[in-house]
Amino acid sequence: MSTVPDAIPAMRPPQLGSDILPETPAYDLIELLFFAYRDFVSDPDRILDEYGFGRAHHRVLHFVDRQPGLTIAELLDILRITKQSLNRVLKELIEKDFIESRTGTSDRRQRLLFATEQGHDLAVKLANLQTRRIMRALADLDLASKDHVSRYLLRLIDPDDRAHVERLVFGAKKS
């Protein structure tokens, strides 16, 4: 039986949403986020390793699969990585037939990215692993709590990027 230590409430800022900091850094929340992320990516990492892929490949494949026809510029904006980093990863995914690059219909200079069947299958396999972990974590929570988790995660995103992320996440739902 695990319990959340009493220290967590004391680490919260006195006024939620304010810029006032607690007396000590929120080490507990920082470390919980670190360990949660570590384990959240560990399941996909094992499978990606079988293909010689890493987390960058996972991120590219995820967003290309979720948004067929995504441009390289849009992908760079989402991932906030250098074009050089993206080119290396994208080249590998294209060469191994996980992603396909097509010429734009309205602008022939544009490259539109699509997951191949193999790429889609891998993206879904990885998403299912992470979905299982998320569902286990949310299993004992009521619907209001799940909404709080979504809002909390959204509020971790820089304010000037939140609306953009909301459009990407909630406007990109597909089965």
mmCIF file of C-alpha atoms in Angstrom:
data_model
loop_
_atom_site.group_PDB
_atom_site.id
_atom_site.type_symbol
_atom_site.label_atom_id
_atom_site.label_comp_id
_atom_site.label_asym_id
_atom_site.label_seq_id
_atom_site.Cartn_x
_atom_site.Cartn_y
_atom_site.Cartn_z
ATOM 1 C CA MET A 1 0.000 0.000 0.000
ATOM 2 C CA SER A 2 1.572 3.275 -1.064
ATOM 3 C CA THR A 3 0.662 6.638 0.256
ATOM 4 C CA VAL A 4 1.506 10.115 -0.894
ATOM 5 C CA PRO A 5 3.747 11.815 1.663
ATOM 6 C CA ASP A 6 2.375 14.742 3.643
ATOM 7 C CA ALA A 7 5.119 16.934 2.149
ATOM 8 C CA ILE A 8 3.367 17.349 -1.197
ATOM 9 C CA PRO A 9 0.669 19.834 -0.129
ATOM 10 C CA ALA A 10 3.303 21.954 1.637
ATOM 11 C CA MET A 11 5.288 22.190 -1.620
ATOM 12 C CA ARG A 12 2.458 23.792 -3.565
ATOM 13 C CA PRO A 13 2.555 27.523 -4.195
ATOM 14 C CA PRO A 14 0.248 29.420 -1.822
ATOM 15 C CA GLN A 15 -1.895 30.652 -4.732
ATOM 16 C CA LEU A 16 -2.356 28.334 -7.665
ATOM 17 C CA GLY A 17 -1.618 30.055 -10.931
ATOM 18 C CA SER A 18 0.498 32.749 -9.327
ATOM 19 C CA ASP A 19 4.204 33.370 -9.756
ATOM 20 C CA ILE A 20 4.782 33.097 -6.009
ATOM 21 C CA LEU A 21 7.210 30.287 -5.221
ATOM 22 C CA PRO A 22 7.091 28.058 -2.145
ATOM 23 C CA GLU A 23 9.946 28.374 0.337
ATOM 24 C CA THR A 24 11.651 25.303 -1.100
ATOM 25 C CA PRO A 25 11.610 23.975 -4.658
ATOM 26 C CA ALA A 26 8.921 21.399 -5.430
ATOM 27 C CA TYR A 27 11.468 18.580 -5.494
ATOM 28 C CA ASP A 28 8.832 15.939 -4.920
ATOM 29 C CA LEU A 29 6.775 16.991 -7.950
ATOM 30 C CA ILE A 30 9.887 17.503 -10.079
ATOM 31 C CA GLU A 31 11.110 14.020 -9.234
ATOM 32 C CA LEU A 32 7.682 12.431 -9.676
ATOM 33 C CA LEU A 33 7.509 13.955 -13.173
ATOM 34 C CA PHE A 34 11.005 12.660 -13.898
ATOM 35 C CA PHE A 35 10.208 9.100 -12.776
ATOM 36 C CA ALA A 36 6.787 9.110 -14.450
ATOM 37 C CA TYR A 37 8.354 10.188 -17.763
ATOM 38 C CA ARG A 38 11.172 7.655 -17.378
ATOM 39 C CA ASP A 39 8.705 4.808 -17.015
ATOM 40 C CA PHE A 40 6.235 6.218 -19.552
ATOM 41 C CA VAL A 41 8.874 6.015 -22.295
ATOM 42 C CA SER A 42 10.530 2.790 -21.095
ATOM 43 C CA ASP A 43 7.994 0.427 -22.691
ATOM 44 C CA PRO A 44 8.280 1.997 -26.167
ATOM 45 C CA ASP A 45 12.067 2.311 -25.768
ATOM 46 C CA ARG A 46 12.414 -1.486 -25.620
ATOM 47 C CA ILE A 47 10.468 -1.943 -28.851
ATOM 48 C CA LEU A 48 12.132 0.976 -30.633
ATOM 49 C CA ASP A 49 15.523 -0.537 -29.806
ATOM 50 C CA GLU A 50 14.593 -3.641 -31.825
ATOM 51 C CA TYR A 51 14.374 -1.395 -34.903
ATOM 52 C CA GLY A 52 17.490 0.615 -34.080
ATOM 53 C CA PHE A 53 15.253 3.606 -33.320
ATOM 54 C CA GLY A 54 15.222 6.019 -30.401
ATOM 55 C CA ARG A 55 12.821 8.480 -28.813
ATOM 56 C CA ALA A 56 13.243 11.014 -31.613
ATOM 57 C CA HIS A 57 12.038 8.382 -34.098
ATOM 58 C CA HIS A 58 9.076 7.695 -31.822
ATOM 59 C CA ARG A 59 8.073 11.355 -31.641
ATOM 60 C CA VAL A 60 8.342 11.844 -35.403
ATOM 61 C CA LEU A 61 6.413 8.659 -36.156
ATOM 62 C CA HIS A 62 3.742 9.516 -33.586
ATOM 63 C CA PHE A 63 2.939 12.950 -34.998
ATOM 64 C CA VAL A 64 3.194 11.907 -38.639
ATOM 65 C CA ASP A 65 0.809 9.022 -37.971
ATOM 66 C CA ARG A 66 -1.600 11.238 -36.035
ATOM 67 C CA GLN A 67 -1.590 13.970 -38.685
ATOM 68 C CA PRO A 68 -1.215 12.463 -42.165
ATOM 69 C CA GLY A 69 0.066 15.040 -44.635
ATOM 70 C CA LEU A 70 2.013 16.960 -42.004
ATOM 71 C CA THR A 71 4.664 19.206 -43.554
ATOM 72 C CA ILE A 72 8.273 19.209 -42.418
ATOM 73 C CA ALA A 73 7.840 22.815 -41.239
ATOM 74 C CA GLU A 74 4.816 21.837 -39.128
ATOM 75 C CA LEU A 75 6.705 18.884 -37.663
ATOM 76 C CA LEU A 76 9.666 21.105 -36.791
ATOM 77 C CA ASP A 77 7.263 23.481 -35.057
ATOM 78 C CA ILE A 78 5.687 20.682 -33.023
ATOM 79 C CA LEU A 79 8.938 19.002 -31.978
ATOM 80 C CA ARG A 80 11.029 22.153 -31.626
ATOM 81 C CA ILE A 81 14.150 20.424 -32.870
ATOM 82 C CA THR A 82 16.680 21.485 -35.461
ATOM 83 C CA LYS A 83 16.165 20.704 -39.108
ATOM 84 C CA GLN A 84 19.450 18.787 -39.006
ATOM 85 C CA SER A 85 18.182 16.530 -36.190
ATOM 86 C CA LEU A 86 14.884 15.946 -37.957
ATOM 87 C CA ASN A 87 16.578 15.174 -41.283
ATOM 88 C CA ARG A 88 18.668 12.366 -39.777
ATOM 89 C CA VAL A 89 15.701 10.736 -38.049
ATOM 90 C CA LEU A 90 13.316 11.262 -40.963
ATOM 91 C CA LYS A 91 15.829 9.830 -43.431
ATOM 92 C CA GLU A 92 16.052 6.613 -41.383
ATOM 93 C CA LEU A 93 12.266 6.321 -41.046
ATOM 94 C CA ILE A 94 11.825 6.826 -44.801
ATOM 95 C CA GLU A 95 14.647 4.416 -45.739
ATOM 96 C CA LYS A 96 13.191 1.713 -43.473
ATOM 97 C CA ASP A 97 9.695 2.289 -44.939
ATOM 98 C CA PHE A 98 7.980 3.645 -41.828
ATOM 99 C CA ILE A 99 7.276 7.090 -43.289
ATOM 100 C CA GLU A 100 6.648 8.234 -46.834
ATOM 101 C CA SER A 101 7.366 11.725 -48.163
ATOM 102 C CA ARG A 102 5.124 13.005 -50.959
ATOM 103 C CA THR A 103 5.199 16.166 -53.024
ATOM 104 C CA GLY A 104 2.615 18.760 -52.029
ATOM 105 C CA THR A 105 -0.385 19.141 -54.311
ATOM 106 C CA SER A 106 -0.691 22.926 -54.152
ATOM 107 C CA ASP A 107 3.024 23.639 -53.614
ATOM 108 C CA ARG A 108 5.352 21.190 -55.366
ATOM 109 C CA ARG A 109 8.266 22.331 -53.142
ATOM 110 C CA GLN A 110 6.428 21.143 -50.058
ATOM 111 C CA ARG A 111 7.048 17.650 -48.660
ATOM 112 C CA LEU A 112 4.042 16.000 -47.012
ATOM 113 C CA LEU A 113 4.695 13.199 -44.560
ATOM 114 C CA PHE A 114 2.608 10.047 -44.179
ATOM 115 C CA ALA A 115 3.070 6.911 -42.091
ATOM 116 C CA THR A 116 3.263 3.767 -44.174
ATOM 117 C CA GLU A 117 1.236 0.738 -43.101
ATOM 118 C CA GLN A 118 4.300 -0.540 -41.243
ATOM 119 C CA GLY A 119 4.809 2.884 -39.653
ATOM 120 C CA HIS A 120 1.172 3.134 -38.618
ATOM 121 C CA ASP A 121 1.298 -0.338 -37.060
ATOM 122 C CA LEU A 122 4.388 0.558 -35.031
ATOM 123 C CA ALA A 123 2.936 3.928 -33.970
ATOM 124 C CA VAL A 124 -0.252 2.244 -32.749
ATOM 125 C CA LYS A 125 1.707 -0.496 -30.962
ATOM 126 C CA LEU A 126 3.726 2.143 -29.075
ATOM 127 C CA ALA A 127 0.639 4.245 -28.328
ATOM 128 C CA ASN A 128 -1.147 1.178 -26.952
ATOM 129 C CA LEU A 129 1.740 0.502 -24.552
ATOM 130 C CA GLN A 130 1.573 4.054 -23.256
ATOM 131 C CA THR A 131 -2.234 4.002 -23.164
ATOM 132 C CA ARG A 132 -2.140 0.918 -20.912
ATOM 133 C CA ARG A 133 0.148 2.737 -18.485
ATOM 134 C CA ILE A 134 -2.066 5.846 -18.513
ATOM 135 C CA MET A 135 -5.256 3.824 -18.012
ATOM 136 C CA ARG A 136 -3.709 1.969 -15.051
ATOM 137 C CA ALA A 137 -2.796 5.315 -13.490
ATOM 138 C CA LEU A 138 -6.291 6.729 -14.057
ATOM 139 C CA ALA A 139 -8.218 3.569 -13.167
ATOM 140 C CA ASP A 140 -9.151 4.585 -9.624
ATOM 141 C CA LEU A 141 -9.875 8.229 -10.436
ATOM 142 C CA ASP A 142 -13.277 9.699 -11.148
ATOM 143 C CA LEU A 143 -13.989 11.620 -14.364
ATOM 144 C CA ALA A 144 -13.440 14.986 -12.682
ATOM 145 C CA SER A 145 -9.978 13.884 -11.553
ATOM 146 C CA LYS A 146 -9.085 12.775 -15.072
ATOM 147 C CA ASP A 147 -10.097 16.220 -16.319
ATOM 148 C CA HIS A 148 -7.869 17.777 -13.642
ATOM 149 C CA VAL A 149 -4.934 15.692 -14.873
ATOM 150 C CA SER A 150 -5.470 16.913 -18.451
ATOM 151 C CA ARG A 151 -5.749 20.512 -17.335
ATOM 152 C CA TYR A 152 -2.645 20.169 -15.141
ATOM 153 C CA LEU A 153 -0.591 18.768 -18.018
ATOM 154 C CA LEU A 154 -1.838 21.501 -20.328
ATOM 155 C CA ARG A 155 -0.856 24.144 -17.762
ATOM 156 C CA LEU A 156 2.712 22.790 -17.708
ATOM 157 C CA ILE A 157 2.971 23.965 -21.317
ATOM 158 C CA ASP A 158 4.170 27.523 -21.919
ATOM 159 C CA PRO A 159 1.127 29.839 -21.940
ATOM 160 C CA ASP A 160 1.933 31.216 -25.390
ATOM 161 C CA ASP A 161 1.853 27.691 -26.855
ATOM 162 C CA ARG A 162 -1.191 26.233 -25.038
ATOM 163 C CA ALA A 163 -3.811 27.114 -27.648
ATOM 164 C CA HIS A 164 -1.635 25.638 -30.389
ATOM 165 C CA VAL A 165 -1.111 22.431 -28.391
ATOM 166 C CA GLU A 166 -4.832 22.188 -27.608
ATOM 167 C CA ARG A 167 -5.605 22.362 -31.343
ATOM 168 C CA LEU A 168 -2.987 19.698 -32.076
ATOM 169 C CA VAL A 169 -4.049 17.335 -29.316
ATOM 170 C CA PHE A 170 -7.805 17.720 -29.269
ATOM 171 C CA GLY A 171 -8.259 18.651 -32.912
ATOM 172 C CA ALA A 172 -6.232 15.674 -34.144
ATOM 173 C CA LYS A 173 -8.254 12.849 -32.624
ATOM 174 C CA LYS A 174 -8.542 9.830 -34.835
ATOM 175 C CA SER A 175 -9.348 6.221 -34.243
#
